Coordinates of C-alpha atoms in Angstrom, one line a residue:
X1 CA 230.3 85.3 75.0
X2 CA 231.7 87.1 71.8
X3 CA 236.2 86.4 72.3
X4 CA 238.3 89.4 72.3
X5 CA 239.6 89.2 68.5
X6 CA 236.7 87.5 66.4
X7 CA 235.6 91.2 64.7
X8 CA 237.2 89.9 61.1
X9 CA 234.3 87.9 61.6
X10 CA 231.4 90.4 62.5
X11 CA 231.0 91.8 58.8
X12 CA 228.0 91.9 56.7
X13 CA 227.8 90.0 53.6
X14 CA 228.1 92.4 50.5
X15 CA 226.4 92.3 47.1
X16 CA 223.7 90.1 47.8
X17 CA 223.1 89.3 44.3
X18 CA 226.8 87.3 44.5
X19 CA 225.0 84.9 46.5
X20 CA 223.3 82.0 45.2
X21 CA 220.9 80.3 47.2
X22 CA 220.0 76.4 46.4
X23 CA 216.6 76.0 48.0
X24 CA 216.7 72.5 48.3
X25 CA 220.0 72.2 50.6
X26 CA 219.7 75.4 52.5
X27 CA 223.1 76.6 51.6
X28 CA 224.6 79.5 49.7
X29 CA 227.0 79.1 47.2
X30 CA 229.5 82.6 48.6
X31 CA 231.4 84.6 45.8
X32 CA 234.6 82.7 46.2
X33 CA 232.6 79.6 45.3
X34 CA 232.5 78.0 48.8
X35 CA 228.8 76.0 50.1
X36 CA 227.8 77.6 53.7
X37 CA 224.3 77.6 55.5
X38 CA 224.0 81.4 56.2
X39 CA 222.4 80.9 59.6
X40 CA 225.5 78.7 60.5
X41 CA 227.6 81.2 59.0
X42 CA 225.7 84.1 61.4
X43 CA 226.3 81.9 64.5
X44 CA 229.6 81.8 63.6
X45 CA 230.3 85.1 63.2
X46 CA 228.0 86.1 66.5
X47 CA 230.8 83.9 68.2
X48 CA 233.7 82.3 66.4
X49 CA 234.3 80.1 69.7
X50 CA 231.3 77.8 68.1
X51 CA 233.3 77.1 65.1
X52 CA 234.8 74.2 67.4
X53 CA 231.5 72.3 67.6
X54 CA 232.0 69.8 70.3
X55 CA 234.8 72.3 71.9
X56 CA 232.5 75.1 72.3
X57 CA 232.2 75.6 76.0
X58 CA 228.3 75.5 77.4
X59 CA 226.4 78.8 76.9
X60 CA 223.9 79.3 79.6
X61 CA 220.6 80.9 78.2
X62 CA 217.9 81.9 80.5
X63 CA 215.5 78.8 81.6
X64 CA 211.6 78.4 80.8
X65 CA 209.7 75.6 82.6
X66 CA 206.1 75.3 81.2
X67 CA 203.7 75.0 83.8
X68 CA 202.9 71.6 84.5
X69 CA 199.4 70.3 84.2
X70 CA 197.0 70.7 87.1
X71 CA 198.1 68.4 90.2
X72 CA 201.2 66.9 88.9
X73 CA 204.4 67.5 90.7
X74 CA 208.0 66.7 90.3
X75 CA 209.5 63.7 91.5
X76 CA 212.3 62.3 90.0
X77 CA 215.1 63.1 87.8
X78 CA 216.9 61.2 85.5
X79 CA 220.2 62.6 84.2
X80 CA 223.1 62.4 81.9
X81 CA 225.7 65.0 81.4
X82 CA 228.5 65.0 79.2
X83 CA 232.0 66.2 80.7
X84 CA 233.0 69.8 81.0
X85 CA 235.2 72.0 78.9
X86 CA 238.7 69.7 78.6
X87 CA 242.2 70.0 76.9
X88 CA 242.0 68.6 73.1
X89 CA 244.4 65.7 71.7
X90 CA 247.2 66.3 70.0
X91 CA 250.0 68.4 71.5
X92 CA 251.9 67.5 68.1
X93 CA 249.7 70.1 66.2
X94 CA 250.4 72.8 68.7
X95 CA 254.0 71.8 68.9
X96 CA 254.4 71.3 64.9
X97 CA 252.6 74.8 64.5
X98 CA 254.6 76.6 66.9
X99 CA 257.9 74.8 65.8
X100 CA 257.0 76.2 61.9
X101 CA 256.2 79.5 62.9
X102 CA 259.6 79.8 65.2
X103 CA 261.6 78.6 62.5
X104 CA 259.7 81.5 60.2
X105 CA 260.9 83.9 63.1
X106 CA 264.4 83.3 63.2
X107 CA 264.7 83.6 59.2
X108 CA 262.9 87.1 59.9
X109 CA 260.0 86.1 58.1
X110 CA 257.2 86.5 60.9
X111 CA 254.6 89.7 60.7
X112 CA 253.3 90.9 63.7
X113 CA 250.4 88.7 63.7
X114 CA 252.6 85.5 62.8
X115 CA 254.3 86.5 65.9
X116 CA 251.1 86.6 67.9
X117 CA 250.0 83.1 66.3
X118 CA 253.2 81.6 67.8
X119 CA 252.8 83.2 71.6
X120 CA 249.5 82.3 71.3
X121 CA 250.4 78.3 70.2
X122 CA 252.9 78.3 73.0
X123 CA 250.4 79.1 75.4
X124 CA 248.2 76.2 74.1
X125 CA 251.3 73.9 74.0
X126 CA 252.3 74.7 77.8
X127 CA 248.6 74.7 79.2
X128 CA 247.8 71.4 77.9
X129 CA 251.0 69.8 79.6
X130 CA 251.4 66.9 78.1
X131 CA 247.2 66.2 79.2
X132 CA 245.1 64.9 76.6
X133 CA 241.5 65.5 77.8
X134 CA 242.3 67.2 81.1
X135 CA 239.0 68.4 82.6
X136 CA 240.1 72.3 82.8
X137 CA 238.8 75.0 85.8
X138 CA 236.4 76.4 83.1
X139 CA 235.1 72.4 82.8
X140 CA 234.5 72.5 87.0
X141 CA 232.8 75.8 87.2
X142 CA 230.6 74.6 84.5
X143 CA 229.2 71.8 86.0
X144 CA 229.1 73.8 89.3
X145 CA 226.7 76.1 88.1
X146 CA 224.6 73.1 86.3
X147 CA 224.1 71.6 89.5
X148 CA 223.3 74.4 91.1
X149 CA 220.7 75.9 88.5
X150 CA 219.1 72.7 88.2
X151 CA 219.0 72.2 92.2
X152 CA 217.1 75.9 92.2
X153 CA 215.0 74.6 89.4
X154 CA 213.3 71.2 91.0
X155 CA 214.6 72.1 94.5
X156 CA 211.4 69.8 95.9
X157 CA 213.0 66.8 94.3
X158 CA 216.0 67.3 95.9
X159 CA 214.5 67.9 99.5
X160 CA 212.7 64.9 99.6
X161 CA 213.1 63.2 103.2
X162 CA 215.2 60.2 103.5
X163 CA 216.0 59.9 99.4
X164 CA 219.3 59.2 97.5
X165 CA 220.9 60.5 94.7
X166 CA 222.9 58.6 92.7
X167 CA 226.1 59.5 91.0
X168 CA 227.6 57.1 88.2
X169 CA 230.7 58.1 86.0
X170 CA 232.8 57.0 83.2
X171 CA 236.1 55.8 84.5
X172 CA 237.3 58.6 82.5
X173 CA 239.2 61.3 84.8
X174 CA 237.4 64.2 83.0
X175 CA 233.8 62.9 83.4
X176 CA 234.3 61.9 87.5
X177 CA 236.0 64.9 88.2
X178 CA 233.4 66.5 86.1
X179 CA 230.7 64.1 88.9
X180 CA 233.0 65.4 91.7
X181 CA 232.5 69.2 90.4
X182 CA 228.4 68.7 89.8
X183 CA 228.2 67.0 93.3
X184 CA 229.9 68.8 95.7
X185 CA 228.1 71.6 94.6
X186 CA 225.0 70.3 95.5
X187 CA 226.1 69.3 98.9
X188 CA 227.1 72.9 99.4
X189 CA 224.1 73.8 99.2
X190 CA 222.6 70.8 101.3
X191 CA 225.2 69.3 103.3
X192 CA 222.7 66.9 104.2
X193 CA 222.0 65.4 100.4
X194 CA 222.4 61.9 100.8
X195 CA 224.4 61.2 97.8
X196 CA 226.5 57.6 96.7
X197 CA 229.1 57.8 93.8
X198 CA 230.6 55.1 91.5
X199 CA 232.7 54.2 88.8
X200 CA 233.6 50.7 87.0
X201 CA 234.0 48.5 83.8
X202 CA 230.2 47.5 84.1
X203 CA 228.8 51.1 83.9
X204 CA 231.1 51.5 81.1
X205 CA 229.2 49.0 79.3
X206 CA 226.0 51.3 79.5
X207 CA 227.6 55.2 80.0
X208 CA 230.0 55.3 77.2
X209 CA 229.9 53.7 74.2
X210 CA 230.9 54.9 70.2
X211 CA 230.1 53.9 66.2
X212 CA 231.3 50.5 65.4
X213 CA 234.4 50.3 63.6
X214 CA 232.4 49.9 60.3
X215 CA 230.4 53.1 60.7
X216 CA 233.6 55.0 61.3
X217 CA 234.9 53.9 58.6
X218 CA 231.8 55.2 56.9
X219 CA 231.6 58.5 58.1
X220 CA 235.5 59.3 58.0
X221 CA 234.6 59.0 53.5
X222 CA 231.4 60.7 53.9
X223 CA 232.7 63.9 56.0
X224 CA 236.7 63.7 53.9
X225 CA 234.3 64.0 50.4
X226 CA 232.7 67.2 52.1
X227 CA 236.0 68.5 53.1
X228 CA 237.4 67.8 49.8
X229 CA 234.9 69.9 47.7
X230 CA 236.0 73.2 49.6
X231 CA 238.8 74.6 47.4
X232 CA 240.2 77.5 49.9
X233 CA 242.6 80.2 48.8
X234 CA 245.8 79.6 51.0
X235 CA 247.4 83.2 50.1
X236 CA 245.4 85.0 52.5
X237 CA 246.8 83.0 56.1
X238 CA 250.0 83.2 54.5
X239 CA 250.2 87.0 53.4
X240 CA 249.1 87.8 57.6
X241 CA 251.5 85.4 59.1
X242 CA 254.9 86.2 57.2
X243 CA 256.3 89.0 55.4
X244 CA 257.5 87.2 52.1
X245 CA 254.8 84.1 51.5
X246 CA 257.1 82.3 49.1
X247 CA 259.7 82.0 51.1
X248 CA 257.7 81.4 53.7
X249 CA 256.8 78.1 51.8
X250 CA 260.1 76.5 53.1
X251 CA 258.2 76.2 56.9
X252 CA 254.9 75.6 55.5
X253 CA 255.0 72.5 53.1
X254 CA 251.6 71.6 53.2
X255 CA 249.0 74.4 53.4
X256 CA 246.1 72.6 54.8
X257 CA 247.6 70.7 57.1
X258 CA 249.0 74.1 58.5
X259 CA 245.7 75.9 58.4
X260 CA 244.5 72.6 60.1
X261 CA 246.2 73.3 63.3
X262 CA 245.5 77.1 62.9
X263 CA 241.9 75.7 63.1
X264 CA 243.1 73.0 66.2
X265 CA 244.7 75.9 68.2
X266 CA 241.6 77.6 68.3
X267 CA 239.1 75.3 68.7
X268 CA 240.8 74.8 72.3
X269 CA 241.1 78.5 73.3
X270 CA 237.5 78.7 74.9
X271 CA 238.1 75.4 76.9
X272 CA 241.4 77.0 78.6
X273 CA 239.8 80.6 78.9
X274 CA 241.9 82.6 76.5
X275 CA 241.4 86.2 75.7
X276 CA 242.1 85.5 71.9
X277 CA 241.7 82.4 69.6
X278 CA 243.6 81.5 66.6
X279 CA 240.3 81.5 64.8
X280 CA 240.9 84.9 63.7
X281 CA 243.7 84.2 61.9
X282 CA 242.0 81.9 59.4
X283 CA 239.7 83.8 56.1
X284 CA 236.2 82.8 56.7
X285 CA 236.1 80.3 54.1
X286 CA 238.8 77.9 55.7
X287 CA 237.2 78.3 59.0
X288 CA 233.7 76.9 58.0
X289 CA 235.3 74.3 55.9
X290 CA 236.9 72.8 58.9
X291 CA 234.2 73.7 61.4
X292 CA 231.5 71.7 58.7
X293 CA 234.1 68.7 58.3
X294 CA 233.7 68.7 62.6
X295 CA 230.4 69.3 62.5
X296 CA 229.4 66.5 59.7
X297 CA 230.9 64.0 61.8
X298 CA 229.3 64.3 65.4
X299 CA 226.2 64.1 62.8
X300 CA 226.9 61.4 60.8
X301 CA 228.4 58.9 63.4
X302 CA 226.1 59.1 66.3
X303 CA 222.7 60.7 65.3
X304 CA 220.0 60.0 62.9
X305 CA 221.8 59.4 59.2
X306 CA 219.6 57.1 57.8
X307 CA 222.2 54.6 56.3
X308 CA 224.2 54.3 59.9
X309 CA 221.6 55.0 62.6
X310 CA 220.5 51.5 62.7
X311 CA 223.6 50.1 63.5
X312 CA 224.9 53.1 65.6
X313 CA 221.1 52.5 67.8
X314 CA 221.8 49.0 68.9
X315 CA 225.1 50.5 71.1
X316 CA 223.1 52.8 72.5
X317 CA 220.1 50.3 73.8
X318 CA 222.2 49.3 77.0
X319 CA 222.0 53.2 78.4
X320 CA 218.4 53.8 77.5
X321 CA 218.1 50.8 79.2
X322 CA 219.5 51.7 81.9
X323 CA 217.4 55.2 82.3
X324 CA 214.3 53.5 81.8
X325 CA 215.1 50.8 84.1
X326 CA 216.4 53.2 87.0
X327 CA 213.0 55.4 86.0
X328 CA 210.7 52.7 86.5
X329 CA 212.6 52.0 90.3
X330 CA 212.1 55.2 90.9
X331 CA 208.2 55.2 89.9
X332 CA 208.1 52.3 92.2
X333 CA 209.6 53.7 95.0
X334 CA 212.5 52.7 95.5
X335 CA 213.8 56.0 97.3
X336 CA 216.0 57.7 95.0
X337 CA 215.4 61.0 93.9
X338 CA 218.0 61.4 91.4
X339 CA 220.3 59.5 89.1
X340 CA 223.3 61.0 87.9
X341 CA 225.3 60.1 85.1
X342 CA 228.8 61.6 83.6
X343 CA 229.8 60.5 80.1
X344 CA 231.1 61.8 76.6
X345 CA 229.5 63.5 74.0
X346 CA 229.3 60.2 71.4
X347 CA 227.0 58.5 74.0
X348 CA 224.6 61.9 74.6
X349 CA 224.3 62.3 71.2
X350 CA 222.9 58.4 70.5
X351 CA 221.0 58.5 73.7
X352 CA 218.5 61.3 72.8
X353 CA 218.6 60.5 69.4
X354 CA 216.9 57.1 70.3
X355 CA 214.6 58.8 72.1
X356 CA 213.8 61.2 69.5
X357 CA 214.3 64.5 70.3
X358 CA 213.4 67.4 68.5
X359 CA 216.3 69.1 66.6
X360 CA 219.3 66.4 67.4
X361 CA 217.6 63.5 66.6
X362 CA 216.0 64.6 63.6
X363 CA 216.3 62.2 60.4
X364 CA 218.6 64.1 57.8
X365 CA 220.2 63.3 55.0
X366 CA 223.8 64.5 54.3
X367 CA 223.0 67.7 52.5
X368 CA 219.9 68.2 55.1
X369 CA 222.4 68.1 58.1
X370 CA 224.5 70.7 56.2
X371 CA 222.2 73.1 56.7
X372 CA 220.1 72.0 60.0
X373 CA 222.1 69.9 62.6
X374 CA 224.5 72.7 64.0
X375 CA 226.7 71.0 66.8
X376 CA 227.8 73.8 68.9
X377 CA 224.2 73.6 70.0
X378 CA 224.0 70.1 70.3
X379 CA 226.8 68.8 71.9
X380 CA 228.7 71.8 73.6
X381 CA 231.3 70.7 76.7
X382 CA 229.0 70.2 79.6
X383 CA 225.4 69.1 77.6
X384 CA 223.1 67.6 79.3
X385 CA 219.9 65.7 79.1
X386 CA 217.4 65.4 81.9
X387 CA 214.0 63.5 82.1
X388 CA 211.6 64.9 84.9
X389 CA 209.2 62.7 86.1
X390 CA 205.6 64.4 87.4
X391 CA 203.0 62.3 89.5
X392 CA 199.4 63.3 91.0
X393 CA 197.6 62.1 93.8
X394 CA 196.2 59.3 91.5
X395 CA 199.3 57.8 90.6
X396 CA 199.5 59.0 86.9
X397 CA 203.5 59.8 86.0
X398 CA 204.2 62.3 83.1
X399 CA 207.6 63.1 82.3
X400 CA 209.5 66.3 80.4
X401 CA 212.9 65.9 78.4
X402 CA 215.3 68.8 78.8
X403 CA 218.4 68.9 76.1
X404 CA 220.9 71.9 77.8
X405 CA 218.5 72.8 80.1
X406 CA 216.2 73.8 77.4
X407 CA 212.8 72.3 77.1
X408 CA 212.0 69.6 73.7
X409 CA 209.7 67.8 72.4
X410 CA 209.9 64.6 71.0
X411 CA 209.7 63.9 67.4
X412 CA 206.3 62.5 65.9
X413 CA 204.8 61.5 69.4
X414 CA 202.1 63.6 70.8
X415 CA 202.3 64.9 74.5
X416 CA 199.4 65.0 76.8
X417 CA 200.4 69.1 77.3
X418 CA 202.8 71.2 75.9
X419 CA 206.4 69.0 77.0
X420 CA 204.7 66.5 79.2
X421 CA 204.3 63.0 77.9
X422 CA 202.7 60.1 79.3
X423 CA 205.7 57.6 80.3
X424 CA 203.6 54.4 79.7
X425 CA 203.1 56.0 75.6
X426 CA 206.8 57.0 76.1
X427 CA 208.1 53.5 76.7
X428 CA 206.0 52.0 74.1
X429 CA 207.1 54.7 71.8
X430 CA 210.8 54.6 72.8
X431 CA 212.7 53.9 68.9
X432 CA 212.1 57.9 68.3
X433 CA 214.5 57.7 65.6
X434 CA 212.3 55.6 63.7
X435 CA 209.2 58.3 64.0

């Protein structure tokens, strides 16, 4: 959905011949001297709410299940979904934005769409109360409408006779509200689901884990020296926010940091269900360089960056334990029909990139993930990965990955037809990152 707002964005590109393309990044060098991937740079502009990365709320696109082959039937599912749309951190941006722009007011200095900025910073600063990462209605309904689209899609796995579903959260209040949201709905539409929940330290261990301290520290050099070599022209934010820029300069003493919480104000607005984001009050330029310093990190810290993805693997092995343990249970008849599991995006992202998937867990190098790895696709508020196990009569289990809802392949490991894989090659293959 394209906000109310974002047409600044929706203009062509003039003068091609002002563009220089460098073939072996992917990325155009733009007239004001700035590095974007033009394809990011059209997503963005088809909806500016994407700019956020991680923030972007889930976008349902229509659902295509490749026929399975002859006499295999679904089973089992094995889940992990990442917390709905939620408040951001930070109230001090909001407040420290809002507190610059009022002070710009009462000196008389605020233009009509500095005024707007401020009424819309308010609104951000009041509906996150005080709440860092507050699940938000918009998170709810998400995961409502997950649960019931994936119910309709494998509704034989769900009627089995006599099974269980299980439902395991982070002790986060986002992700088992988030379980809460995703589960009731599917009792609405069973009442007679039988389905156990949980929460604790121990599946902590496995459902949420992070970089070690030494890859963050990594990655926060790696994605700063990107951010760096953007050189963004700050007259244009602060001709349309105040009527005299120079003297504006008394409330604004540091540019970027300003245009920073521009960026933060907006990266929210989808999350909370606004009509308008503060997006649209940043030149195209500054908005990519923030959304590429955002986007550069989910990259570099959790997926498949050669010098880190080592390291950053060995968290993850715990979880994709856990899903191949709870798999092969299942296999064995253990009488569950579905495990469900509600985390955070840092997590996700390791989990299928140690199982290889297509696209996510692809190997990139820093300038290759510039122009490839696009996280509003990846890890949007809501994303979800699901495993579908298929059996025949003789006993032989096959199993499809979903990313999203979407159907993927796994990198360098061939299927037995079209998304189906054999589980046995699956487990011996399971270091997909390594392919």
């Amino acid at each position: 959905m394209l906000l109310a707002g974002t047409t600044a964005y929706s203009q062509t590109k003039k003068g091609h011949k002002d563009y220089s393309f460098d073939r072996e990044t992917g990325l155009v060098r733009t007239e004001t001297g700035q590095m974007q991937c033009p394809e990011f740079a059209r997503l963005l502009r088809e909806d500016i709410s994407r700019a956020g990365c991680n923030t972007n709320s889930f976008e349902f696109k229509d659902i295509h299940d490749t026929p399975a082959p002859k006499g295999f039937r679904p089973f089992y599912i094995s889940h992990y979904g990442r917390h709905g749309s939620r408040s951001n951190w930070g109230a001090n941006n909001y407040k420290r934005l809002a507190d610059s722009l009022q002070r710009a007011k009462d000196a008389g200095l605020l233009t009509a769409s500095g005024d707007s900025l401020l009424s819309e910073a308010l609104q951000v600063y009041t509906l996150h109360d005080g709440m860092d990462g507050r699940l938000t209605p918009r998170g709810c309904q998400e995961h409502k409408m997950l649960a019931r689209r994936l119910y309709n899609r494998y509704p034989k796995v769900f009627k089995q006779k006599g099974y269980e579903v299980r439902a395991r959260s982070s002790t986060v209040q986002r992700c088992i509200v988030s379980m809460t949201a995703f589960t009731n709905e599917l009792t609405a539409i069973d009442p007679k689901m039988n389905i156990s929940w949980d929460t604790g330290e121990t599946f902590m261990k496995y459902i949420s884990n992070g970089a070690s301290d030494r890859g963050w520290k990594k990655v926060r050099h790696l994605a700063d020296s990107v951010l760096n070599s953007y050189h963004v022209d700050s007259s244009y934010v602060m001709r349309t926010l105040f009527t005299d820029s120079t003297a504006a300069r008394k409330f604004v003493p540091n540019i970027e940091k300003f245009e920073h919480d521009i960026f933060r104000v907006g990266a929210v607005a989808d999350a909370f269900e606004l009509e308008h984001t503060a997006f649209r009050f940043l030149p195209f330029d500054a908005l990519y360089k923030w959304f590429e310093h955002e986007n550069i990190i989910l990259f570099l810290a959790n997926c498949n960056y050669a010098e880190l993805v080592e390291d950053r693997m060995r968290l993850t092995e715990p979880l994709v334990n856990d899903l191949v343990t709870k798999a092969d249970e299942a296999i064995a008849g253990n009488g569950v029909a579905a495990d469900l599991r509600f985390g955070h995006d840092y997590p996700f992202e390791a989990m299928v990139t140690y199982l290889g998937f297509e696209g996510i867990g692809d190997r990139l190098t820093l300038d290759e993930a510039r122009s490839k790895w696009f996280g509003a696709w990846m890890i949007p508020f809501a994303g979800n990965m699901e495993m579908v196990f298929y059996r025949n009569k003789a006993g032989k289990v096959l199993v499809k990955f979903l990313l999203n809802e979407q159907e993927t392949l796994l990198r360098g490991l061939p299927s037995v037809e079209g998304p189906y894989y054999d589980w046995e090659t699956v487990k011996a293959n399971l270091k997909g990152y390594l392919r």
